[in-house]
Amino acid sequence: MKVIICGAGQVGWQIARHLSGEQNDVTVVDSNTDLVRRATDTLDVQGVSGFASYPDVLDRAGARDADMIIAATHSDEVNMVTCQVAHSVFSIQRKIARLRAQSYLTAIYSDLYRRDHLPIDVVISPEREVAAAAMQRLSAPAAFDTETFMGGKAQLLGITIDEDCPVVNTPLRQLTDLFSTLRSIVVGVRRDGSLFAPEPNDQLFVGDDCYVFVHTDDIGRTMEIFGKVQKKQERLVIVGGGNVGLTVAKALEGRAIRTRAKVIERSRASAELAADALERTIVLHGDGLDSALLNEAGIDRADAMLAVTDDDKTNMLACVRAKAEGCPYAIALINDPTLVPLMGPLGIDAYINPRATTVSSILRHIRHGRVRAVYSIGDAEAEVIEAEVMSTSPMAGQRIRDIDFPEGALVGAVMREGEVMRPVGGMRIEERDVIAIFAMANDVPEVERLMQVSIDFF
């Protein structure tokens, strides 16, 4: 498949890495020559410098025989015009655009993207994806990281091992024997800053961050086994009343469970917009780092605090201040993955990486057949890949114990005919099964090779 990716920032680079690794013909377009050079130097892709919306630039990128174009530049308008040019001039069949402005996403204007108007097949909103991720974090407050797989029937949970964890120092193999009906499996462990895929005889120690793949029906039991108490989030303080904070507040107002939320926004204009858009949520104008304002918002009585401003450091400091004022649970929006290791020392409970959520969302919409979702862990240290097994895959017809998985890869779950099952060595992988695999970054190419299908499936 020939794909043109417009925008070579973090999102565009990550998408290019995934698609080029699957033997697709990928061309990256960006007006910044340094970003284009970085992509061509580190990935098996072609690069074109220039403005993505210019027809001659797209022509140089090979638009005449491209199957898909992904417009992920920093400008909504450039992304929209790029898709229009791709359709009108080059007849590219599949067009995906990243749009941030909420006005472009309002349902009453959805006719705008019809093929005879502004032909965009899939619109991706980073703010909405981040808001959805925030709601996921709030649904599992005892986990520092969460992601949904297999159509919402399974989740990846990041759990920190505390001193009161009942299974500390217990070999993972023994956990399987003790809880034979539990549909969950530890697929990754971070210890002393290093992430690895554990062996059956490995133990969990205090301070470990472990990633557990679990059936959604077994989340509560799994959290209890790991010594975590699930508390209802009835009072919430949101620092940041922009698009993300406003979307989360609206989602909370729409929940069946009554939630009392208060929003703190530094910009008066944004605060007024949020106040007009929300019905039951109180909006306070001021600095989310102001101790007095946090106290006015009732931070000491809040069940959780969500910091989603457009500045990473502000979000982290707001979480630290909230914890100091007595809030038991704090989530920070963090764009820069190099800041994630500071979460533990600062006492921040969970984080959301908007780039990772946007990349995962785009990949969900462009996969053909085999790979249905990809979730990046940490600073691209590992990935969880959900894929449908095709007849041409080397895995088809093989028992799990007989598949030559690389050392840094573990199967988290298998879904067959809509039923999610915990993987065991004797389980035979069948065609059309959906399989979720945790893989360290260096082992991802080998895992993708095991999922390889012929060109007939595209």
Short mmCIF file of C-alpha atoms in Angstrom, two decimals:
data_model
loop_
_atom_site.label_atom_id
_atom_site.label_comp_id
_atom_site.label_asym_id
_atom_site.label_seq_id
_atom_site.Cartn_x
_atom_site.Cartn_y
_atom_site.Cartn_z
CA MET A 1 0.00 0.00 0.00
CA LYS A 2 1.33 3.43 -0.94
CA VAL A 3 0.76 6.03 1.79
CA ILE A 4 1.56 9.74 1.94
CA ILE A 5 1.91 11.21 5.44
CA CYS A 6 1.74 15.00 5.61
CA GLY A 7 3.41 16.29 8.74
CA ALA A 8 6.66 14.83 10.10
CA GLY A 9 6.21 15.77 13.75
CA GLN A 10 5.92 13.20 16.53
CA VAL A 11 2.53 11.93 15.35
CA GLY A 12 3.50 11.72 11.68
CA TRP A 13 6.85 10.11 12.51
CA GLN A 14 5.25 7.43 14.69
CA ILE A 15 2.65 6.57 12.03
CA ALA A 16 5.38 6.42 9.39
CA ARG A 17 7.40 4.09 11.61
CA HIS A 18 4.51 1.68 12.04
CA LEU A 19 3.44 1.65 8.39
CA SER A 20 6.96 1.42 6.93
CA GLY A 21 7.69 -1.45 9.32
CA GLU A 22 4.80 -3.34 7.71
CA GLN A 23 6.43 -3.07 4.28
CA ASN A 24 4.18 -0.27 3.04
CA ASP A 25 5.52 2.32 0.59
CA VAL A 26 5.55 5.48 2.74
CA THR A 27 6.39 9.06 1.76
CA VAL A 28 6.62 11.82 4.37
CA VAL A 29 5.89 15.46 3.44
CA ASP A 30 6.74 18.48 5.62
CA SER A 31 7.76 22.09 5.09
CA ASN A 32 10.48 21.63 7.73
CA THR A 33 13.45 20.03 5.96
CA ASP A 34 15.03 18.97 9.27
CA LEU A 35 11.96 16.91 10.18
CA VAL A 36 11.92 15.31 6.74
CA ARG A 37 15.60 14.47 7.06
CA ARG A 38 15.03 12.92 10.49
CA ALA A 39 12.30 10.69 9.06
CA THR A 40 14.35 9.54 6.06
CA ASP A 41 17.46 8.97 8.18
CA THR A 42 15.73 6.86 10.84
CA LEU A 43 12.97 5.13 8.86
CA ASP A 44 12.59 3.24 5.61
CA VAL A 45 10.58 6.07 4.01
CA GLN A 46 10.92 8.65 1.27
CA GLY A 47 10.80 12.34 2.07
CA VAL A 48 9.59 15.45 0.27
CA SER A 49 10.12 19.02 1.55
CA GLY A 50 7.32 21.46 0.86
CA PHE A 51 3.81 22.55 1.82
CA ALA A 52 1.52 19.52 1.87
CA SER A 53 -1.44 21.37 0.38
CA TYR A 54 0.45 22.35 -2.78
CA PRO A 55 -0.50 20.11 -5.75
CA ASP A 56 3.04 20.07 -7.12
CA VAL A 57 4.42 18.94 -3.73
CA LEU A 58 1.90 16.09 -3.54
CA ASP A 59 2.74 15.20 -7.15
CA ARG A 60 6.42 14.88 -6.19
CA ALA A 61 5.35 12.71 -3.26
CA GLY A 62 3.72 10.24 -5.66
CA ALA A 63 0.08 11.20 -5.16
CA ARG A 64 -0.93 9.98 -8.63
CA ASP A 65 -0.68 6.34 -7.54
CA ALA A 66 -1.14 6.69 -3.75
CA ASP A 67 -3.77 4.60 -1.94
CA MET A 68 -4.07 6.80 1.15
CA ILE A 69 -3.13 10.21 2.48
CA ILE A 70 -2.88 11.14 6.17
CA ALA A 71 -2.90 14.89 6.84
CA ALA A 72 -1.40 15.47 10.29
CA THR A 73 0.26 18.87 10.01
CA HIS A 74 -0.13 21.46 12.79
CA SER A 75 -2.74 23.40 10.77
CA ASP A 76 -6.36 22.23 10.50
CA GLU A 77 -6.86 24.27 7.36
CA VAL A 78 -3.76 22.84 5.66
CA ASN A 79 -4.97 19.33 6.52
CA MET A 80 -8.40 20.04 5.04
CA VAL A 81 -7.07 21.59 1.84
CA THR A 82 -4.57 18.75 1.49
CA CYS A 83 -7.42 16.21 1.50
CA GLN A 84 -9.37 18.30 -1.01
CA VAL A 85 -6.39 18.47 -3.39
CA ALA A 86 -5.72 14.76 -2.90
CA HIS A 87 -9.31 14.01 -3.90
CA SER A 88 -9.93 16.53 -6.67
CA VAL A 89 -6.54 16.43 -8.41
CA PHE A 90 -5.17 12.95 -7.66
CA SER A 91 -8.29 10.86 -6.84
CA ILE A 92 -6.70 9.32 -3.73
CA GLN A 93 -9.29 6.95 -2.30
CA ARG A 94 -8.63 7.14 1.46
CA LYS A 95 -8.16 10.50 3.17
CA ILE A 96 -7.60 11.03 6.91
CA ALA A 97 -7.24 14.44 8.57
CA ARG A 98 -6.30 15.51 12.08
CA LEU A 99 -8.50 18.47 13.10
CA ARG A 100 -8.22 20.29 16.42
CA ALA A 101 -10.72 23.17 16.25
CA GLN A 102 -13.98 22.09 17.86
CA SER A 103 -16.04 24.13 15.39
CA TYR A 104 -14.95 21.75 12.62
CA LEU A 105 -16.14 18.79 14.72
CA THR A 106 -19.66 19.91 15.59
CA ALA A 107 -22.16 17.24 14.56
CA ILE A 108 -24.53 19.67 12.83
CA TYR A 109 -21.74 20.50 10.35
CA SER A 110 -20.85 16.88 9.58
CA ASP A 111 -22.15 17.26 6.00
CA LEU A 112 -19.04 19.37 5.41
CA TYR A 113 -16.99 16.18 4.96
CA ARG A 114 -19.20 14.53 2.35
CA ARG A 115 -17.37 13.37 -0.76
CA ASP A 116 -19.02 16.07 -2.90
CA HIS A 117 -18.13 18.80 -0.39
CA LEU A 118 -14.86 18.49 1.55
CA PRO A 119 -13.90 14.84 1.02
CA ILE A 120 -12.38 13.57 4.28
CA ASP A 121 -13.09 9.93 5.10
CA VAL A 122 -11.91 9.99 8.73
CA VAL A 123 -11.57 13.00 11.01
CA ILE A 124 -9.32 12.54 14.05
CA SER A 125 -9.68 14.97 16.97
CA PRO A 126 -6.69 14.82 19.36
CA GLU A 127 -8.67 16.65 22.04
CA ARG A 128 -11.51 14.14 21.93
CA GLU A 129 -9.07 11.22 21.96
CA VAL A 130 -7.31 12.69 24.99
CA ALA A 131 -10.65 13.33 26.73
CA ALA A 132 -11.62 9.70 26.12
CA ALA A 133 -8.27 8.60 27.57
CA ALA A 134 -8.89 10.79 30.62
CA MET A 135 -12.28 9.16 31.18
CA GLN A 136 -10.56 5.77 30.97
CA ARG A 137 -8.04 6.81 33.63
CA LEU A 138 -10.86 7.98 35.89
CA SER A 139 -12.71 4.68 35.42
CA ALA A 140 -9.68 2.82 36.84
CA PRO A 141 -8.20 5.30 39.34
CA ALA A 142 -5.91 2.77 40.97
CA ALA A 143 -4.06 2.28 37.64
CA PHE A 144 -1.44 4.74 36.36
CA ASP A 145 -2.08 3.79 32.73
CA THR A 146 -5.05 2.25 30.89
CA GLU A 147 -5.96 1.40 27.31
CA THR A 148 -8.93 -0.49 25.88
CA PHE A 149 -8.58 -3.39 23.42
CA MET A 150 -10.73 -5.99 21.67
CA GLY A 151 -13.76 -3.79 21.19
CA GLY A 152 -13.86 -2.76 24.84
CA LYS A 153 -13.77 -6.34 26.16
CA ALA A 154 -10.17 -6.14 27.45
CA GLN A 155 -7.94 -3.51 29.02
CA LEU A 156 -4.26 -2.93 29.60
CA LEU A 157 -3.75 -1.66 33.17
CA GLY A 158 -0.59 -0.12 34.59
CA ILE A 159 -0.38 -1.04 38.29
CA THR A 160 2.27 0.01 40.82
CA ILE A 161 3.21 -2.70 43.35
CA ASP A 162 2.94 -1.32 46.90
CA GLU A 163 4.06 -2.81 50.21
CA ASP A 164 0.55 -4.03 51.01
CA CYS A 165 0.21 -5.91 47.70
CA PRO A 166 -0.87 -9.51 48.55
CA VAL A 167 1.10 -11.07 45.67
CA VAL A 168 4.43 -9.30 46.21
CA ASN A 169 7.42 -11.67 45.92
CA THR A 170 5.16 -14.32 44.35
CA PRO A 171 6.37 -15.99 41.10
CA LEU A 172 4.05 -15.21 38.17
CA ARG A 173 3.72 -18.92 37.42
CA GLN A 174 2.27 -19.41 40.90
CA LEU A 175 -0.22 -16.58 40.33
CA THR A 176 -1.59 -18.52 37.37
CA ASP A 177 -2.08 -21.60 39.56
CA LEU A 178 -3.65 -19.65 42.44
CA PHE A 179 -6.15 -17.76 40.27
CA SER A 180 -6.83 -20.23 37.48
CA THR A 181 -10.15 -18.64 36.46
CA LEU A 182 -8.80 -15.07 36.40
CA ARG A 183 -8.55 -13.76 32.84
CA SER A 184 -5.53 -11.52 33.36
CA ILE A 185 -1.82 -11.82 32.71
CA VAL A 186 1.22 -9.67 33.56
CA VAL A 187 2.83 -8.80 30.23
CA GLY A 188 5.37 -6.14 31.23
CA VAL A 189 7.31 -4.98 34.30
CA ARG A 190 9.26 -1.77 34.85
CA ARG A 191 11.92 -2.14 37.56
CA ASP A 192 14.53 0.47 38.43
CA GLY A 193 13.61 2.38 35.28
CA SER A 194 13.97 -0.58 32.90
CA LEU A 195 10.99 -2.19 31.15
CA PHE A 196 11.01 -5.92 30.33
CA ALA A 197 8.71 -8.81 29.46
CA PRO A 198 8.70 -11.11 32.52
CA GLU A 199 9.42 -14.85 32.60
CA PRO A 200 7.04 -17.28 34.40
CA ASN A 201 9.45 -17.58 37.36
CA ASP A 202 9.91 -13.82 37.77
CA GLN A 203 8.50 -12.22 40.92
CA LEU A 204 6.91 -8.82 41.50
CA PHE A 205 8.70 -6.57 43.99
CA VAL A 206 7.65 -3.45 45.87
CA GLY A 207 8.09 -0.42 43.60
CA ASP A 208 7.60 -2.34 40.34
CA ASP A 209 5.28 -0.90 37.73
CA CYS A 210 3.57 -3.80 36.02
CA TYR A 211 1.35 -3.87 32.93
CA VAL A 212 -1.53 -6.32 33.18
CA PHE A 213 -3.75 -7.38 30.28
CA VAL A 214 -7.18 -8.20 31.70
CA HIS A 215 -10.74 -9.06 30.66
CA THR A 216 -12.98 -6.10 31.56
CA ASP A 217 -15.22 -8.34 33.69
CA ASP A 218 -12.20 -9.26 35.83
CA ILE A 219 -10.80 -5.75 36.39
CA GLY A 220 -12.23 -5.42 39.91
CA ARG A 221 -10.95 -8.82 41.03
CA THR A 222 -7.54 -8.18 39.45
CA MET A 223 -7.17 -4.87 41.26
CA GLU A 224 -8.06 -6.53 44.57
CA ILE A 225 -5.44 -9.23 44.00
CA PHE A 226 -2.84 -6.51 43.44
CA GLY A 227 -3.95 -4.71 46.60
CA LYS A 228 -5.73 -1.81 44.91
CA VAL A 229 -9.02 -0.36 46.12
CA GLN A 230 -11.34 1.03 43.45
CA LYS A 231 -12.94 4.24 44.71
CA LYS A 232 -15.81 6.07 43.07
CA GLN A 233 -14.87 9.41 41.53
CA GLU A 234 -17.71 11.60 42.77
CA ARG A 235 -15.81 14.90 43.18
CA LEU A 236 -13.37 16.07 40.53
CA VAL A 237 -11.28 19.20 39.95
CA ILE A 238 -10.13 19.90 36.39
CA VAL A 239 -7.26 22.34 35.84
CA GLY A 240 -7.50 23.59 32.27
CA GLY A 241 -10.80 24.59 30.67
CA GLY A 242 -9.71 24.41 27.05
CA ASN A 243 -10.95 21.85 24.52
CA VAL A 244 -9.77 18.82 26.51
CA GLY A 245 -10.99 20.00 29.91
CA LEU A 246 -14.32 21.12 28.46
CA THR A 247 -14.84 17.78 26.68
CA VAL A 248 -14.10 15.85 29.88
CA ALA A 249 -16.45 18.06 31.89
CA LYS A 250 -19.24 17.51 29.35
CA ALA A 251 -18.64 13.76 29.45
CA LEU A 252 -18.84 13.81 33.25
CA GLU A 253 -22.13 15.70 33.09
CA GLY A 254 -23.48 13.02 30.75
CA ARG A 255 -22.52 10.09 33.01
CA ALA A 256 -25.21 8.14 34.81
CA ILE A 257 -23.12 8.36 37.98
CA ARG A 258 -23.50 11.84 39.44
CA THR A 259 -20.14 13.63 39.48
CA ARG A 260 -19.49 17.05 40.97
CA ALA A 261 -16.83 18.71 38.86
CA LYS A 262 -15.16 22.10 39.07
CA VAL A 263 -13.02 23.58 36.30
CA ILE A 264 -10.18 26.07 36.84
CA GLU A 265 -9.15 28.04 33.75
CA ARG A 266 -6.52 30.82 33.60
CA SER A 267 -7.85 32.51 30.45
CA ARG A 268 -10.96 34.60 31.09
CA ALA A 269 -12.23 34.09 27.53
CA SER A 270 -11.84 30.29 27.75
CA ALA A 271 -13.40 30.27 31.22
CA GLU A 272 -16.45 32.17 29.96
CA LEU A 273 -16.82 29.80 26.99
CA ALA A 274 -16.63 26.80 29.31
CA ALA A 275 -19.16 28.32 31.71
CA ASP A 276 -21.61 28.90 28.86
CA ALA A 277 -21.18 25.36 27.51
CA LEU A 278 -21.56 23.52 30.84
CA GLU A 279 -24.77 23.12 32.81
CA ARG A 280 -23.91 21.70 36.25
CA THR A 281 -20.14 22.26 36.37
CA ILE A 282 -18.72 25.24 38.25
CA VAL A 283 -16.01 27.15 36.34
CA LEU A 284 -13.45 29.23 38.27
CA HIS A 285 -11.26 31.83 36.59
CA GLY A 286 -7.67 31.80 37.85
CA ASP A 287 -4.36 29.99 38.09
CA GLY A 288 -4.53 26.24 38.77
CA LEU A 289 -1.26 26.53 40.72
CA ASP A 290 -2.83 29.00 43.18
CA SER A 291 -3.26 27.23 46.52
CA ALA A 292 -6.11 29.52 47.57
CA LEU A 293 -8.03 28.87 44.34
CA LEU A 294 -7.51 25.13 44.65
CA ASN A 295 -8.90 25.30 48.18
CA GLU A 296 -11.87 27.30 46.91
CA ALA A 297 -12.45 24.46 44.39
CA GLY A 298 -12.44 22.00 47.30
CA ILE A 299 -9.27 20.16 46.32
CA ASP A 300 -8.94 18.64 49.81
CA ARG A 301 -12.36 16.99 49.44
CA ALA A 302 -11.92 15.97 45.78
CA ASP A 303 -11.55 12.32 44.82
CA ALA A 304 -9.32 13.20 41.87
CA MET A 305 -7.66 16.08 40.03
CA LEU A 306 -7.08 16.21 36.28
CA ALA A 307 -4.51 18.71 34.93
CA VAL A 308 -4.99 19.20 31.16
CA THR A 309 -3.56 22.60 30.27
CA ASP A 310 -1.36 22.96 27.18
CA ASP A 311 1.82 23.12 29.28
CA ASP A 312 3.37 19.90 30.63
CA LYS A 313 5.21 21.54 33.52
CA THR A 314 2.10 23.41 34.66
CA ASN A 315 0.17 20.13 34.65
CA MET A 316 2.82 18.36 36.70
CA LEU A 317 3.16 21.18 39.22
CA ALA A 318 -0.63 21.45 39.53
CA CYS A 319 -0.74 17.74 40.37
CA VAL A 320 2.00 18.16 42.98
CA ARG A 321 0.16 21.11 44.54
CA ALA A 322 -3.14 19.19 44.56
CA LYS A 323 -1.53 16.18 46.28
CA ALA A 324 0.04 18.50 48.85
CA GLU A 325 -3.40 19.99 49.54
CA GLY A 326 -4.87 16.54 50.24
CA CYS A 327 -6.19 15.28 46.89
CA PRO A 328 -5.63 11.48 46.81
CA TYR A 329 -5.39 11.02 43.02
CA ALA A 330 -3.88 13.25 40.32
CA ILE A 331 -3.63 12.80 36.54
CA ALA A 332 -1.38 14.95 34.33
CA LEU A 333 -1.47 15.52 30.59
CA ILE A 334 2.14 15.08 29.42
CA ASN A 335 3.25 15.63 25.81
CA ASP A 336 6.97 15.10 26.45
CA PRO A 337 7.58 11.39 27.24
CA THR A 338 10.99 12.23 28.77
CA LEU A 339 9.12 13.81 31.70
CA VAL A 340 7.29 10.57 32.56
CA PRO A 341 10.11 9.21 34.82
CA LEU A 342 9.54 12.24 37.07
CA MET A 343 5.99 11.13 37.84
CA GLY A 344 7.01 8.69 40.60
CA PRO A 345 9.32 11.05 42.53
CA LEU A 346 6.71 13.81 42.25
CA GLY A 347 3.90 11.55 43.47
CA ILE A 348 1.74 11.92 40.33
CA ASP A 349 -0.56 8.91 40.02
CA ALA A 350 -1.23 8.72 36.28
CA TYR A 351 -0.57 10.50 33.00
CA ILE A 352 -2.01 10.83 29.50
CA ASN A 353 0.19 11.09 26.41
CA PRO A 354 -1.87 12.89 23.70
CA ARG A 355 0.53 11.92 20.93
CA ALA A 356 0.26 8.23 21.77
CA THR A 357 -3.55 8.39 21.89
CA THR A 358 -3.71 10.24 18.55
CA VAL A 359 -1.33 7.78 16.87
CA SER A 360 -3.32 4.82 18.21
CA SER A 361 -6.56 6.35 16.95
CA ILE A 362 -5.21 6.99 13.45
CA LEU A 363 -3.73 3.50 13.23
CA ARG A 364 -7.08 1.99 14.24
CA HIS A 365 -8.68 3.68 11.23
CA ILE A 366 -6.06 2.76 8.65
CA ARG A 367 -5.28 -0.86 9.47
CA HIS A 368 -6.39 -3.29 6.80
CA GLY A 369 -7.31 -6.65 8.19
CA ARG A 370 -4.58 -7.84 10.48
CA VAL A 371 -3.55 -5.06 12.88
CA ARG A 372 -6.50 -3.42 14.60
CA ALA A 373 -4.82 -1.34 17.31
CA VAL A 374 -1.39 -0.31 18.55
CA TYR A 375 -0.62 1.25 21.93
CA SER A 376 2.81 2.69 22.72
CA ILE A 377 4.14 2.25 26.28
CA GLY A 378 6.49 4.78 27.86
CA ASP A 379 8.86 6.58 25.53
CA ALA A 380 8.15 4.10 22.69
CA GLU A 381 9.87 1.42 24.81
CA ALA A 382 7.27 -1.22 24.01
CA GLU A 383 3.97 -1.69 22.21
CA VAL A 384 0.80 -3.68 22.64
CA ILE A 385 -0.41 -4.79 19.21
CA GLU A 386 -3.90 -6.17 18.59
CA ALA A 387 -4.20 -8.13 15.37
CA GLU A 388 -6.50 -10.49 13.50
CA VAL A 389 -4.78 -13.72 12.50
CA MET A 390 -4.99 -14.35 8.75
CA SER A 391 -4.56 -17.71 7.05
CA THR A 392 -1.17 -16.60 5.72
CA SER A 393 0.20 -15.74 9.18
CA PRO A 394 2.93 -18.07 10.50
CA MET A 395 0.90 -18.22 13.74
CA ALA A 396 -2.23 -19.73 12.17
CA GLY A 397 -2.75 -23.33 13.25
CA GLN A 398 0.11 -23.25 15.77
CA ARG A 399 -0.05 -23.75 19.53
CA ILE A 400 1.17 -20.73 21.47
CA ARG A 401 4.06 -22.70 23.00
CA ASP A 402 5.24 -23.69 19.50
CA ILE A 403 5.22 -20.17 18.02
CA ASP A 404 8.71 -18.69 17.83
CA PHE A 405 7.96 -15.45 19.65
CA PRO A 406 10.97 -13.20 20.39
CA GLU A 407 12.17 -13.04 23.99
CA GLY A 408 10.59 -9.64 24.63
CA ALA A 409 7.08 -10.59 23.47
CA LEU A 410 4.15 -12.02 25.44
CA VAL A 411 0.57 -12.83 24.41
CA GLY A 412 -1.89 -10.92 26.58
CA ALA A 413 -5.21 -12.34 25.36
CA VAL A 414 -6.91 -14.17 22.51
CA MET A 415 -10.43 -13.35 21.31
CA ARG A 416 -12.34 -16.02 19.38
CA GLU A 417 -15.86 -15.42 18.10
CA GLY A 418 -16.24 -12.49 20.47
CA GLU A 419 -15.03 -14.31 23.59
CA VAL A 420 -11.82 -13.07 25.26
CA MET A 421 -9.67 -15.88 26.68
CA ARG A 422 -6.50 -15.96 28.76
CA PRO A 423 -3.69 -17.49 26.66
CA VAL A 424 -2.11 -20.80 27.72
CA GLY A 425 0.72 -22.71 26.09
CA GLY A 426 -1.49 -25.43 24.66
CA MET A 427 -3.97 -23.03 23.03
CA ARG A 428 -4.00 -23.28 19.24
CA ILE A 429 -4.18 -19.98 17.36
CA GLU A 430 -6.77 -20.20 14.61
CA GLU A 431 -7.46 -18.13 11.54
CA ARG A 432 -9.61 -15.05 12.36
CA ASP A 433 -8.64 -15.12 16.04
CA VAL A 434 -7.82 -11.68 17.43
CA ILE A 435 -4.59 -11.71 19.43
CA ALA A 436 -3.03 -9.02 21.66
CA ILE A 437 0.76 -9.11 22.01
CA PHE A 438 3.05 -7.07 24.27
CA ALA A 439 6.41 -6.54 22.55
CA MET A 440 9.54 -4.63 23.46
CA ALA A 441 10.48 -2.04 20.83
CA ASN A 442 13.39 -4.09 19.46
CA ASP A 443 11.11 -7.12 19.03
CA VAL A 444 8.24 -5.31 17.27
CA PRO A 445 9.59 -6.03 13.73
CA GLU A 446 9.71 -9.76 14.48
CA VAL A 447 6.18 -9.70 15.92
CA GLU A 448 4.99 -7.85 12.81
CA ARG A 449 6.66 -10.53 10.68
CA LEU A 450 4.65 -13.18 12.53
CA MET A 451 1.52 -11.21 11.63
CA GLN A 452 2.54 -10.74 8.00
CA VAL A 453 -0.08 -11.36 5.32
CA SER A 454 0.05 -11.33 1.56
CA ILE A 455 -0.79 -8.25 -0.50
CA ASP A 456 -4.11 -9.88 -1.41
CA PHE A 457 -5.52 -8.83 1.94
CA PHE A 458 -5.08 -5.09 1.32
#
